[in-house]
Amino acid sequence: HKTLREASQNSEKIIYILKSYVDTDWGNMNLRQRYIELLLLNKRFEEAIVESKLALDIDAYNFGATLFLVHGYFEVGLYEKCIEVCNGYLSVSN
């Protein structure tokens, strides 16, 4: 928390710090989701898509990671992929 607060004026530094934490604590979904969210906010959509897919490898039914994946697909114009992911999630959540 202290490290992130000190880097708060530099989003690239925060992304770098969060990535190093995610790499160290692979299964921490809360941390991973904050990292993906920051990637999306900084318009790094392709990276957010990759990280969302990695998160879903850890927890295939994670709603937040699913939404981040759909968001990333939407931002890069992959609308059919958005529909596919949403339909897939709905089929298992019913």
mmCIF file of C-alpha atoms in Angstrom:
data_model
loop_
_atom_site.group_PDB
_atom_site.id
_atom_site.type_symbol
_atom_site.label_atom_id
_atom_site.label_comp_id
_atom_site.label_asym_id
_atom_site.label_seq_id
_atom_site.Cartn_x
_atom_site.Cartn_y
_atom_site.Cartn_z
ATOM 1 C CA HIS A 1 0.000 0.000 0.000
ATOM 2 C CA LYS A 2 2.787 2.398 0.916
ATOM 3 C CA THR A 3 4.640 1.708 -2.333
ATOM 4 C CA LEU A 4 1.511 2.310 -4.403
ATOM 5 C CA ARG A 5 0.737 5.520 -2.541
ATOM 6 C CA GLU A 6 4.249 6.830 -3.196
ATOM 7 C CA ALA A 7 3.901 6.016 -6.906
ATOM 8 C CA SER A 8 0.369 7.411 -7.163
ATOM 9 C CA GLN A 9 1.287 10.198 -9.573
ATOM 10 C CA ASN A 10 2.803 7.822 -12.124
ATOM 11 C CA SER A 11 0.355 5.264 -13.523
ATOM 12 C CA GLU A 12 3.084 3.432 -15.464
ATOM 13 C CA LYS A 13 5.014 2.912 -12.246
ATOM 14 C CA ILE A 14 1.893 1.651 -10.489
ATOM 15 C CA ILE A 15 1.232 -0.775 -13.349
ATOM 16 C CA TYR A 16 4.805 -2.033 -13.077
ATOM 17 C CA ILE A 17 4.531 -2.449 -9.300
ATOM 18 C CA LEU A 18 1.179 -4.247 -9.494
ATOM 19 C CA LYS A 19 2.506 -6.539 -12.229
ATOM 20 C CA SER A 20 5.438 -7.524 -10.016
ATOM 21 C CA TYR A 21 3.047 -8.235 -7.133
ATOM 22 C CA VAL A 22 0.756 -10.272 -9.404
ATOM 23 C CA ASP A 23 3.739 -12.276 -10.640
ATOM 24 C CA THR A 24 4.767 -12.953 -7.042
ATOM 25 C CA ASP A 25 1.303 -13.766 -5.673
ATOM 26 C CA TRP A 26 -0.178 -15.577 -8.685
ATOM 27 C CA GLY A 27 -3.444 -16.671 -7.061
ATOM 28 C CA ASN A 28 -4.445 -13.387 -5.419
ATOM 29 C CA MET A 29 -7.533 -12.589 -7.495
ATOM 30 C CA ASN A 30 -8.244 -9.287 -5.742
ATOM 31 C CA LEU A 31 -4.792 -7.973 -6.611
ATOM 32 C CA ARG A 32 -5.000 -9.397 -10.132
ATOM 33 C CA GLN A 33 -8.365 -7.702 -10.725
ATOM 34 C CA ARG A 34 -7.017 -4.327 -9.571
ATOM 35 C CA TYR A 35 -4.139 -4.786 -12.015
ATOM 36 C CA ILE A 36 -6.498 -5.603 -14.903
ATOM 37 C CA GLU A 37 -8.697 -2.654 -13.991
ATOM 38 C CA LEU A 38 -5.705 -0.320 -14.093
ATOM 39 C CA LEU A 39 -4.691 -1.686 -17.491
ATOM 40 C CA LEU A 40 -8.182 -0.972 -18.813
ATOM 41 C CA LEU A 41 -8.169 2.542 -17.351
ATOM 42 C CA ASN A 42 -4.865 3.202 -19.097
ATOM 43 C CA LYS A 43 -6.190 1.918 -22.438
ATOM 44 C CA ARG A 44 -3.864 -1.088 -22.447
ATOM 45 C CA PHE A 45 -6.680 -3.280 -23.697
ATOM 46 C CA GLU A 46 -4.672 -6.109 -25.233
ATOM 47 C CA GLU A 47 -2.726 -6.605 -22.005
ATOM 48 C CA ALA A 48 -5.977 -6.511 -20.027
ATOM 49 C CA ILE A 49 -7.411 -9.229 -22.260
ATOM 50 C CA VAL A 50 -4.390 -11.451 -21.683
ATOM 51 C CA GLU A 51 -4.439 -10.864 -17.930
ATOM 52 C CA SER A 52 -8.187 -11.518 -17.791
ATOM 53 C CA LYS A 53 -7.691 -14.835 -19.562
ATOM 54 C CA LEU A 54 -4.930 -15.741 -17.101
ATOM 55 C CA ALA A 55 -7.240 -14.840 -14.218
ATOM 56 C CA LEU A 56 -9.931 -17.079 -15.677
ATOM 57 C CA ASP A 57 -7.396 -19.916 -15.880
ATOM 58 C CA ILE A 58 -7.085 -19.595 -12.103
ATOM 59 C CA ASP A 59 -10.819 -19.148 -11.423
ATOM 60 C CA ALA A 60 -12.916 -20.014 -14.469
ATOM 61 C CA TYR A 61 -16.134 -18.679 -12.942
ATOM 62 C CA ASN A 62 -14.840 -15.357 -11.621
ATOM 63 C CA PHE A 63 -17.463 -12.779 -12.562
ATOM 64 C CA GLY A 64 -15.121 -9.788 -12.282
ATOM 65 C CA ALA A 65 -12.481 -11.326 -14.541
ATOM 66 C CA THR A 66 -15.214 -12.257 -17.018
ATOM 67 C CA LEU A 67 -16.442 -8.665 -17.117
ATOM 68 C CA PHE A 68 -12.911 -7.352 -17.580
ATOM 69 C CA LEU A 69 -12.397 -9.769 -20.476
ATOM 70 C CA VAL A 70 -15.638 -8.629 -22.121
ATOM 71 C CA HIS A 71 -14.658 -4.990 -21.549
ATOM 72 C CA GLY A 72 -11.294 -5.572 -23.216
ATOM 73 C CA TYR A 73 -12.876 -7.325 -26.180
ATOM 74 C CA PHE A 74 -15.408 -4.514 -26.537
ATOM 75 C CA GLU A 75 -12.722 -1.818 -26.519
ATOM 76 C CA VAL A 76 -10.760 -3.504 -29.331
ATOM 77 C CA GLY A 77 -13.897 -4.108 -31.375
ATOM 78 C CA LEU A 78 -14.239 -7.864 -30.902
ATOM 79 C CA TYR A 79 -17.994 -7.747 -30.396
ATOM 80 C CA GLU A 80 -18.611 -11.380 -31.343
ATOM 81 C CA LYS A 81 -16.104 -12.411 -28.662
ATOM 82 C CA CYS A 82 -18.026 -10.277 -26.155
ATOM 83 C CA ILE A 83 -21.213 -12.141 -26.971
ATOM 84 C CA GLU A 84 -19.438 -15.501 -26.858
ATOM 85 C CA VAL A 85 -17.958 -14.843 -23.402
ATOM 86 C CA CYS A 86 -21.253 -13.505 -22.030
ATOM 87 C CA ASN A 87 -23.211 -16.461 -23.401
ATOM 88 C CA GLY A 88 -20.645 -18.887 -22.014
ATOM 89 C CA TYR A 89 -20.855 -17.344 -18.565
ATOM 90 C CA LEU A 90 -24.646 -17.305 -18.629
ATOM 91 C CA SER A 91 -24.789 -20.957 -19.659
ATOM 92 C CA VAL A 92 -22.860 -22.068 -16.574
ATOM 93 C CA SER A 93 -24.368 -19.561 -14.135
ATOM 94 C CA ASN A 94 -27.964 -20.591 -14.760
#
